[in-house]
Coordinates of N, CA and C in Angstrom, one line a residue:
M79 N 106.0 121.2 94.3 CA 107.7 120.8 94.7 C 108.4 122.0 93.6
T80 N 109.3 122.2 94.6 CA 110.5 123.5 93.8 C 111.6 122.2 92.8
R81 N 111.8 122.6 91.9 CA 112.9 122.0 90.7 C 113.8 121.3 91.5
Q82 N 114.5 122.0 92.9 CA 115.3 121.0 93.6 C 114.7 120.0 94.5
E83 N 113.7 120.5 94.8 CA 113.0 119.2 95.3 C 112.4 118.2 94.8
T84 N 112.6 118.4 93.7 CA 111.7 117.1 92.6 C 113.2 116.6 92.1
M85 N 114.4 117.3 92.2 CA 115.3 116.4 91.2 C 116.2 115.4 92.5
E86 N 115.7 116.3 93.6 CA 116.7 115.1 95.0 C 115.3 113.9 94.8
L87 N 114.0 114.2 94.4 CA 114.0 112.8 94.2 C 114.0 112.2 93.4
F88 N 114.9 112.5 92.3 CA 114.7 111.6 91.2 C 116.6 110.8 91.6
K89 N 116.9 111.7 92.3 CA 118.1 110.8 92.7 C 118.0 110.4 93.6
S90 N 116.9 110.2 94.8 CA 116.6 109.1 95.5 C 116.6 108.1 95.7
F91 N 116.5 107.3 94.5 CA 116.2 105.9 94.0 C 116.3 105.2 92.2
P92 N 117.2 104.5 91.9 CA 118.0 104.4 91.1 C 117.1 103.7 89.6
I93 N 115.6 103.3 90.1 CA 114.7 103.1 89.1 C 113.5 104.2 88.4
Y94 N 113.6 104.7 87.5 CA 112.6 105.6 86.9 C 111.4 104.8 85.9
G95 N 110.4 104.9 86.5 CA 108.9 103.9 86.1 C 108.6 105.4 84.8
I96 N 107.9 104.4 84.1 CA 107.2 105.0 82.9 C 106.1 103.8 82.4
T97 N 105.2 104.8 82.5 CA 103.5 104.1 82.2 C 103.8 103.7 80.7
A98 N 103.1 102.2 80.1 CA 103.0 101.6 79.1 C 102.1 101.0 79.0
E99 N 100.5 101.6 79.3 CA 99.4 100.8 79.5 C 99.2 99.5 79.2
K100 N 99.6 99.3 77.4 CA 99.6 98.9 76.7 C 100.3 97.5 76.6
A101 N 100.9 97.6 77.2 CA 102.4 96.3 77.7 C 101.8 95.8 79.6
S102 N 100.7 96.3 80.0 CA 100.5 96.2 81.6 C 100.2 95.2 81.5
L103 N 99.6 94.0 81.3 CA 98.9 92.5 81.7 C 97.5 93.1 81.8
G104 N 97.2 93.8 80.8 CA 95.4 94.6 81.1 C 95.1 95.3 82.1
R105 N 96.1 95.5 83.3 CA 96.3 96.2 84.1 C 95.9 97.7 84.1
S106 N 94.9 98.5 84.5 CA 95.4 100.0 84.5 C 96.6 101.1 84.7
N107 N 97.0 102.1 84.4 CA 97.8 102.9 84.6 C 98.1 102.8 86.3
Y108 N 96.9 103.2 86.8 CA 96.9 103.3 88.3 C 97.4 103.0 88.8
E109 N 96.7 101.5 88.4 CA 97.3 100.1 88.9 C 98.7 100.0 89.4
V110 N 99.7 100.1 88.5 CA 100.9 100.1 88.0 C 101.4 101.1 88.6
V111 N 101.2 101.9 88.3 CA 101.9 103.2 89.4 C 101.6 102.8 90.8
R112 N 100.6 102.5 91.2 CA 100.8 102.3 93.1 C 101.9 101.5 93.1
A113 N 101.6 100.4 92.5 CA 102.4 99.2 92.8 C 103.9 99.6 92.7
M114 N 104.6 100.2 91.7 CA 105.8 101.4 91.3 C 105.9 101.8 92.4
L115 N 104.9 103.1 92.8 CA 105.2 103.7 94.7 C 105.2 103.4 95.6
E116 N 104.7 102.0 95.8 CA 104.7 101.1 96.8 C 106.2 100.3 96.9
A117 N 106.3 99.8 95.7 CA 107.8 99.2 95.3 C 109.1 100.2 96.2
G118 N 109.0 101.6 96.2 CA 110.2 102.9 96.2 C 110.3 103.8 95.0
I119 N 109.6 103.9 94.2 CA 109.5 104.8 93.1 C 109.6 106.3 93.1
R120 N 110.3 106.6 92.9 CA 109.8 108.2 93.3 C 109.7 109.1 92.2
F121 N 109.9 108.6 90.8 CA 109.7 109.6 90.3 C 109.1 108.6 88.7
V122 N 108.0 109.1 88.3 CA 107.1 108.5 87.5 C 106.5 109.0 86.4
Q123 N 107.0 108.6 85.0 CA 106.9 109.1 83.9 C 105.6 109.1 82.9
Y124 N 104.0 109.6 83.0 CA 103.2 109.4 82.1 C 103.9 109.5 80.6
R125 N 103.5 108.4 80.0 CA 104.0 108.0 78.5 C 102.7 107.0 77.8
E126 N 101.2 108.3 77.3 CA 100.4 107.7 76.6 C 100.4 108.7 75.3
K127 N 100.8 108.2 74.1 CA 101.0 109.1 73.1 C 99.6 108.8 72.6
E128 N 99.4 107.6 72.0 CA 97.6 107.0 71.0 C 96.4 107.4 71.9
K129 N 96.3 108.2 73.4 CA 95.4 108.0 74.1 C 94.6 109.7 73.7
S130 N 93.0 110.3 73.8 CA 92.7 110.7 73.2 C 93.3 112.5 74.5
G131 N 93.3 113.4 74.1 CA 93.6 114.1 75.1 C 92.4 114.2 76.4
L132 N 91.5 114.1 76.2 CA 90.8 113.9 77.0 C 90.9 112.9 78.3
A133 N 91.0 111.5 77.5 CA 91.4 110.5 78.4 C 92.9 110.6 79.2
R134 N 94.0 111.2 78.9 CA 95.4 111.5 78.9 C 94.4 112.6 80.7
Y135 N 94.3 113.3 80.0 CA 93.5 114.4 81.5 C 93.3 113.8 82.3
R136 N 92.3 113.1 82.0 CA 91.7 112.5 83.0 C 92.4 111.1 83.8
E137 N 93.1 110.7 83.0 CA 93.6 109.8 84.1 C 94.9 110.0 84.9
C138 N 95.7 111.3 84.6 CA 96.6 112.1 85.0 C 95.8 112.6 86.1
V139 N 95.2 113.5 86.1 CA 94.5 113.6 87.0 C 94.3 112.9 88.2
E140 N 94.3 111.6 87.8 CA 93.9 110.8 89.6 C 95.7 110.8 89.5
L141 N 96.2 110.1 88.4 CA 98.1 109.6 89.0 C 98.3 110.7 89.8
R142 N 98.1 112.4 89.8 CA 98.9 113.6 89.9 C 98.8 113.3 91.4
R143 N 97.1 113.0 91.8 CA 96.7 112.8 93.0 C 97.4 111.6 93.8
L144 N 97.3 110.9 93.5 CA 98.2 109.4 93.9 C 99.7 110.3 94.1
T145 N 100.3 110.0 93.1 CA 101.4 110.8 93.4 C 102.1 111.6 94.4
R146 N 101.1 112.5 94.6 CA 101.1 113.5 95.4 C 100.8 112.8 97.3
E147 N 100.3 111.3 96.9 CA 99.9 110.8 98.6 C 101.4 110.3 99.3
Y148 N 102.2 109.7 97.9 CA 103.0 109.3 97.8 C 104.9 110.3 98.2
G149 N 104.4 111.5 98.1 CA 105.5 112.2 98.0 C 106.2 111.6 96.5
A150 N 105.4 111.8 95.7 CA 106.7 111.6 94.6 C 106.5 112.2 93.1
A151 N 107.4 111.8 92.6 CA 107.2 113.1 91.4 C 106.8 112.9 89.8
F152 N 105.8 113.5 89.3 CA 105.0 113.4 88.7 C 105.2 114.2 87.0
I153 N 105.9 113.3 86.3 CA 106.3 113.6 84.6 C 105.9 113.5 83.6
I154 N 105.3 114.3 83.2 CA 104.7 114.2 81.4 C 105.0 113.8 80.4
D155 N 105.1 112.7 79.5 CA 106.2 113.0 78.6 C 105.2 113.8 77.5
D156 N 106.1 114.5 76.8 CA 105.6 115.5 75.4 C 104.8 116.3 75.6
F157 N 103.6 116.2 76.1 CA 102.7 117.5 76.3 C 102.5 118.4 77.5
V158 N 102.9 119.5 76.8 CA 103.3 120.7 78.2 C 102.3 121.0 78.5
D159 N 101.0 121.4 77.5 CA 99.7 121.9 78.2 C 99.0 120.7 79.1
L160 N 99.7 119.3 78.6 CA 98.7 118.2 79.6 C 99.8 118.7 81.4
A161 N 100.9 118.8 81.0 CA 101.9 119.0 82.2 C 101.4 120.1 83.1
L162 N 100.9 121.1 82.5 CA 100.3 122.2 83.2 C 99.1 122.2 83.5
A163 N 98.3 121.1 82.8 CA 97.1 121.0 83.1 C 96.7 120.2 85.3
V164 N 97.4 119.6 84.7 CA 97.5 118.7 86.1 C 98.4 118.8 87.3
E165 N 99.3 120.3 87.0 CA 100.0 120.7 87.3 C 101.4 119.6 87.8
A166 N 101.8 119.2 87.2 CA 103.0 118.0 87.3 C 104.1 118.5 87.8
D167 N 105.3 117.4 88.0 CA 106.4 118.3 88.7 C 107.2 118.1 87.3
G168 N 107.0 117.9 86.2 CA 108.3 117.9 85.4 C 107.4 117.3 84.0
I169 N 108.1 117.9 82.6 CA 107.9 117.4 80.9 C 109.4 116.7 80.8
H170 N 108.8 116.1 80.3 CA 109.7 115.1 79.2 C 109.7 115.4 77.7
V171 N 110.4 115.8 77.0 CA 110.7 115.9 75.6 C 111.6 115.6 74.7
G172 N 111.3 114.9 73.4 CA 112.3 114.2 72.8 C 113.1 115.8 71.3
Q173 N 114.0 115.0 71.3 CA 114.9 116.2 70.0 C 113.4 116.8 68.8
D174 N 112.5 116.1 68.6 CA 111.7 116.5 67.6 C 110.4 117.1 67.9
D175 N 110.5 117.3 70.1 CA 109.6 118.4 70.3 C 110.3 120.0 70.8
L176 N 108.9 120.5 71.3 CA 108.9 121.7 71.2 C 110.5 121.7 71.9
P177 N 111.5 122.7 71.2 CA 112.4 123.4 72.0 C 112.5 123.8 73.7
V178 N 113.6 123.0 74.3 CA 113.3 122.9 75.5 C 113.9 124.6 76.2
E179 N 114.5 125.5 75.9 CA 114.1 126.7 75.7 C 112.2 127.5 76.0
V180 N 111.6 127.3 74.9 CA 110.3 127.0 74.7 C 109.4 127.0 76.0
V181 N 109.9 125.7 76.1 CA 109.7 124.6 77.1 C 109.1 125.5 78.2
R182 N 110.3 125.8 78.4 CA 110.4 126.6 80.0 C 110.1 127.9 80.1
R183 N 110.2 128.5 79.2 CA 109.2 130.1 79.1 C 107.8 129.4 79.4
I184 N 106.9 128.5 78.8 CA 105.5 127.9 79.0 C 105.8 127.4 80.4
V185 N 106.5 126.8 80.9 CA 105.8 126.4 82.3 C 106.6 127.2 83.6
G186 N 107.5 127.9 83.1 CA 107.9 128.6 84.5 C 109.5 127.6 84.8
K187 N 109.1 128.2 86.1 CA 111.0 128.0 86.6 C 111.0 127.2 87.7
D188 N 109.7 126.7 88.0 CA 109.8 125.2 89.1 C 109.0 124.0 88.7
V189 N 109.4 123.4 87.4 CA 108.5 123.1 86.6 C 110.1 121.8 86.3
V190 N 110.4 120.8 86.7 CA 111.8 120.0 86.2 C 111.2 119.7 84.3
I191 N 112.4 120.1 83.8 CA 112.4 119.4 82.2 C 113.4 119.0 82.3
G192 N 113.5 117.2 81.5 CA 114.2 116.8 81.1 C 114.4 116.4 79.5
L193 N 115.6 116.1 78.9 CA 115.5 116.0 77.0 C 115.9 114.4 76.9
S194 N 115.4 114.2 75.9 CA 116.2 112.7 75.7 C 117.4 113.1 74.5
T195 N 118.3 112.2 75.0 CA 119.3 112.6 74.0 C 119.8 111.1 73.6
H196 N 120.7 111.1 72.4 CA 120.8 109.9 71.8 C 122.5 109.4 70.8
N197 N 122.9 110.5 71.5 CA 124.8 110.9 70.6 C 125.4 111.7 71.3
P198 N 126.9 111.9 71.6 CA 127.7 112.8 71.7 C 127.0 114.3 71.6
D199 N 126.7 114.4 70.2 CA 126.2 115.4 70.3 C 125.8 116.4 70.6
Q200 N 124.2 115.7 70.7 CA 122.9 115.9 71.5 C 123.5 116.5 72.4
L201 N 124.3 115.2 73.1 CA 124.4 115.5 74.7 C 125.3 117.2 75.0
E202 N 126.3 116.9 74.2 CA 126.7 118.0 74.2 C 125.6 119.6 74.2
A203 N 125.1 119.5 72.7 CA 123.9 120.6 72.8 C 123.0 120.8 74.2
A204 N 123.3 119.4 75.3 CA 122.0 119.7 76.3 C 123.2 120.3 77.3
N205 N 124.2 120.2 77.2 CA 125.0 120.7 78.1 C 125.3 122.2 78.1
R206 N 124.9 122.5 77.0 CA 124.4 124.2 76.8 C 123.5 124.8 77.1
L207 N 122.5 123.8 77.7 CA 121.4 124.3 78.0 C 121.0 124.0 79.4
K208 N 122.3 123.5 80.3 CA 122.1 123.0 82.0 C 121.1 123.9 82.4
D209 N 121.3 125.2 82.2 CA 120.2 126.4 83.0 C 119.1 126.1 82.8
V210 N 118.6 125.6 81.7 CA 117.6 125.6 81.1 C 116.6 124.0 81.4
I211 N 117.5 123.2 81.1 CA 117.0 121.6 81.3 C 117.4 121.4 83.1
D212 N 116.9 119.6 83.5 CA 117.1 119.7 84.4 C 118.1 117.9 84.8
Y213 N 117.3 117.3 83.6 CA 118.3 116.5 83.4 C 118.3 115.5 81.8
V214 N 119.0 115.0 81.6 CA 118.7 114.2 80.0 C 118.6 112.7 80.1
G215 N 117.8 111.7 79.4 CA 117.5 110.3 78.6 C 119.1 110.4 77.9
V216 N 119.2 108.8 78.0 CA 120.6 108.9 76.9 C 119.9 107.4 77.2
G217 N 120.1 106.8 75.4 CA 119.7 105.6 75.1 C 119.3 105.5 74.0
P218 N 118.2 104.7 72.9 CA 118.1 103.8 73.8 C 119.4 103.0 74.1
V219 N 119.4 102.3 75.2 CA 121.0 101.7 75.6 C 120.9 100.7 74.6
F220 N 119.6 99.7 74.7 CA 119.5 98.5 74.1 C 118.3 98.2 73.1
A221 N 118.1 97.6 72.2 CA 116.9 97.6 71.4 C 115.5 97.6 72.1
T222 N 114.5 98.1 72.1 CA 113.6 98.0 73.0 C 111.9 98.3 72.0
Q223 N 111.3 97.6 72.9 CA 109.8 97.2 71.7 C 109.1 98.9 72.1
T224 N 109.3 99.4 73.0 CA 108.7 100.7 73.0 C 109.0 102.0 72.1
K225 N 110.2 101.7 71.6 CA 110.3 102.6 70.3 C 111.7 101.4 69.3
A226 N 110.2 100.7 69.0 CA 111.2 99.7 68.0 C 111.7 100.4 66.9
T227 N 111.7 101.7 66.5 CA 112.8 102.2 65.4 C 114.3 103.0 65.5
A228 N 113.8 103.0 67.5 CA 115.4 103.9 67.6 C 116.3 102.9 67.6
E229 N 117.9 103.2 67.1 CA 118.8 102.5 66.9 C 119.5 102.6 68.4
P230 N 120.0 101.1 69.2 CA 120.5 101.2 70.4 C 122.0 102.1 70.4
V231 N 122.4 102.8 71.0 CA 123.4 103.2 71.6 C 124.7 102.5 73.0
G232 N 123.7 101.4 72.7 CA 125.1 100.4 74.0 C 125.8 101.1 74.9
F233 N 126.6 100.3 75.2 CA 127.2 101.3 76.9 C 128.3 101.9 76.5
S234 N 128.5 102.3 75.1 CA 129.9 103.9 74.6 C 129.0 104.8 75.2
Y235 N 128.4 105.3 74.8 CA 127.5 106.6 75.1 C 126.6 106.5 76.7
V236 N 126.6 105.6 77.5 CA 126.2 105.7 79.0 C 127.5 106.2 79.3
E237 N 128.7 105.4 79.0 CA 130.2 106.3 79.7 C 130.0 107.7 79.4
Y238 N 130.0 107.9 78.0 CA 130.4 109.2 77.6 C 129.6 110.2 78.6
A239 N 127.9 109.7 78.8 CA 127.1 110.7 79.3 C 127.9 110.8 80.6
A240 N 128.3 109.7 81.5 CA 128.6 109.6 82.8 C 129.8 110.6 83.2
Q241 N 130.9 110.9 82.2 CA 132.3 111.7 82.1 C 132.0 113.1 81.6
N242 N 130.7 113.1 80.8 CA 130.5 114.6 80.2 C 129.5 115.9 80.5
S243 N 128.3 114.3 80.7 CA 126.7 115.3 81.3 C 126.8 116.3 82.3
L244 N 126.7 117.5 82.0 CA 126.7 118.9 83.3 C 125.3 118.8 83.9
V245 N 124.5 117.6 83.6 CA 123.3 117.7 84.5 C 123.1 116.2 84.6
P246 N 122.6 115.6 85.8 CA 122.0 114.4 85.8 C 121.2 113.5 84.8
F247 N 121.8 112.5 84.3 CA 121.2 111.1 83.5 C 120.5 110.8 83.6
V248 N 119.5 109.9 83.1 CA 119.2 108.5 83.6 C 118.9 108.0 81.9
A249 N 119.9 106.4 81.8 CA 119.9 105.4 81.1 C 118.4 104.8 81.1
I250 N 118.0 104.5 79.6 CA 116.9 104.3 79.3 C 116.6 103.2 77.8
G251 N 115.9 102.5 78.1 CA 115.8 101.8 77.0 C 116.2 99.3 76.3
G252 N 115.3 99.2 76.8 CA 115.5 97.9 76.9 C 116.5 97.1 78.1
I253 N 116.4 98.4 79.2 CA 116.8 97.9 80.5 C 116.0 96.7 81.2
K254 N 116.6 95.6 81.5 CA 116.2 94.1 82.4 C 116.7 94.2 83.6
T255 N 115.9 93.3 84.5 CA 116.8 92.7 85.4 C 118.1 91.8 84.9
Q256 N 117.9 91.2 83.8 CA 120.0 90.6 83.5 C 120.6 91.4 83.2
N257 N 120.3 92.6 82.6 CA 121.2 93.5 82.3 C 121.5 94.6 83.2
I258 N 120.6 94.8 83.9 CA 120.9 96.9 84.7 C 122.1 96.4 85.4
F259 N 122.7 95.8 85.8 CA 123.9 96.3 86.9 C 124.9 96.8 85.4
H260 N 125.1 95.7 84.2 CA 126.0 96.0 83.5 C 125.6 97.6 82.9
V261 N 124.3 98.3 82.9 CA 124.7 99.8 82.4 C 124.9 100.2 83.7
W262 N 124.1 100.3 85.3 CA 125.2 100.6 86.3 C 126.6 100.7 86.5
E263 N 127.0 100.0 86.0 CA 128.7 99.1 85.5 C 129.0 100.3 84.9
H264 N 128.4 100.7 84.0 CA 129.3 102.1 82.8 C 128.9 103.2 83.1
G265 N 128.3 103.2 84.4 CA 128.1 104.7 85.0 C 126.6 105.2 84.8
A266 N 125.6 104.6 84.8 CA 124.2 105.6 85.1 C 124.3 104.9 86.4
K267 N 123.7 106.0 87.1 CA 123.3 106.0 88.1 C 121.3 105.6 88.8
N268 N 120.8 106.4 87.4 CA 119.5 106.1 87.2 C 119.4 105.5 85.9
M269 N 117.9 104.4 86.0 CA 117.5 103.9 85.2 C 115.8 103.5 85.0
A270 N 115.9 103.6 83.5 CA 114.2 103.5 83.4 C 113.9 102.6 82.9
V271 N 113.2 101.9 83.5 CA 112.8 100.7 83.2 C 111.7 100.4 82.9
V272 N 111.0 100.3 81.6 CA 110.1 100.3 81.5 C 109.1 98.6 80.8
T273 N 109.2 97.7 80.4 CA 108.5 97.0 80.1 C 108.5 95.8 81.1
D274 N 110.1 95.5 81.7 CA 110.5 94.8 82.3 C 109.4 94.8 83.7
I275 N 109.3 95.5 84.0 CA 108.4 96.2 85.2 C 106.4 95.9 84.9
T276 N 106.7 96.8 83.5 CA 104.9 96.8 83.1 C 104.1 94.9 83.0
Q277 N 105.2 94.4 82.8 CA 104.9 93.3 82.7 C 105.2 92.4 83.2
S278 N 105.5 92.6 84.1 CA 105.4 91.6 85.7 C 104.1 90.9 86.5
D279 N 104.0 89.6 86.7 CA 103.3 89.3 86.9 C 103.2 90.1 88.4
N280 N 104.4 90.5 89.4 CA 104.3 91.1 90.4 C 105.6 91.9 90.5
I281 N 104.7 93.2 90.3 CA 105.5 94.4 90.1 C 106.4 95.0 91.6
E282 N 106.0 95.4 92.0 CA 106.7 95.5 93.3 C 107.8 94.2 93.4
Q283 N 107.8 93.0 93.4 CA 108.8 92.0 93.5 C 110.0 92.5 92.3
K284 N 108.8 92.4 91.4 CA 110.1 92.7 90.1 C 111.4 93.9 90.3
I285 N 110.8 95.4 91.0 CA 111.3 96.5 91.4 C 112.9 96.2 92.3
H286 N 112.3 95.3 93.3 CA 113.2 95.0 94.3 C 114.1 94.2 94.3
E287 N 113.8 93.4 93.2 CA 114.6 92.3 92.0 C 115.4 93.7 91.4
L288 N 115.0 94.4 91.1 CA 115.8 95.3 90.2 C 117.0 96.0 90.6
V289 N 116.6 96.0 91.8 CA 117.2 97.5 93.1 C 118.3 96.4 93.4
N290 N 118.1 94.8 93.9 CA 119.3 94.1 94.5 C 119.8 93.7 93.5
N291 N 119.8 93.3 92.1 CA 120.6 93.3 90.8 C 121.5 94.0 90.6
I292 N 121.4 95.8 91.3 CA 122.5 97.0 91.4 C 123.5 97.0 92.3
K293 N 122.5 96.1 93.1 CA 123.8 96.1 94.5 C 124.5 95.2 94.8
R294 N 124.3 94.3 93.6 CA 124.8 93.1 93.8 C 126.7 93.0 94.0

């Protein structure tokens, strides 16, 4: 699909799904992602840094097939080569990964690029790259077990992004059922939820609960 079509999926549902197999109650990423898709999520990021390259590739081939079945976007975290190998719809990189200009040169014009940001200076730098990137991550909003060393940015940075970002943004970091409304209230229209989904006994029910809490 085109970048525009992928970003339409980004905007189509407020929850951005991310894998975390170690925090999935013994379930595979395939099982978790299928449940996410069944509940309506249409933007899924594969984030597994500790597996071997071959294990990641084999898993992503299956997840790419699954997301295509559901008409969902499949995003790879960090690994540009893996994104190309499985024909992912997008690549998400951090501040310490390959520069986004280089990533764009490698992946071409049809792949979505997301960039993590953690403060206003990084967001302003991202704004200057608005023709290269498609969306930014904003966070971590709260303390999070998936990135334990990252300093929470709180609601003030979410509000700053809502007022100043020139590209769509997704809030991330410690977002759960009990606080998702407040993140939305401070200007986020897309929110990445990780362990509150992956550690749920009933993933589909949890996602519906999250969406209902936004709309309360």
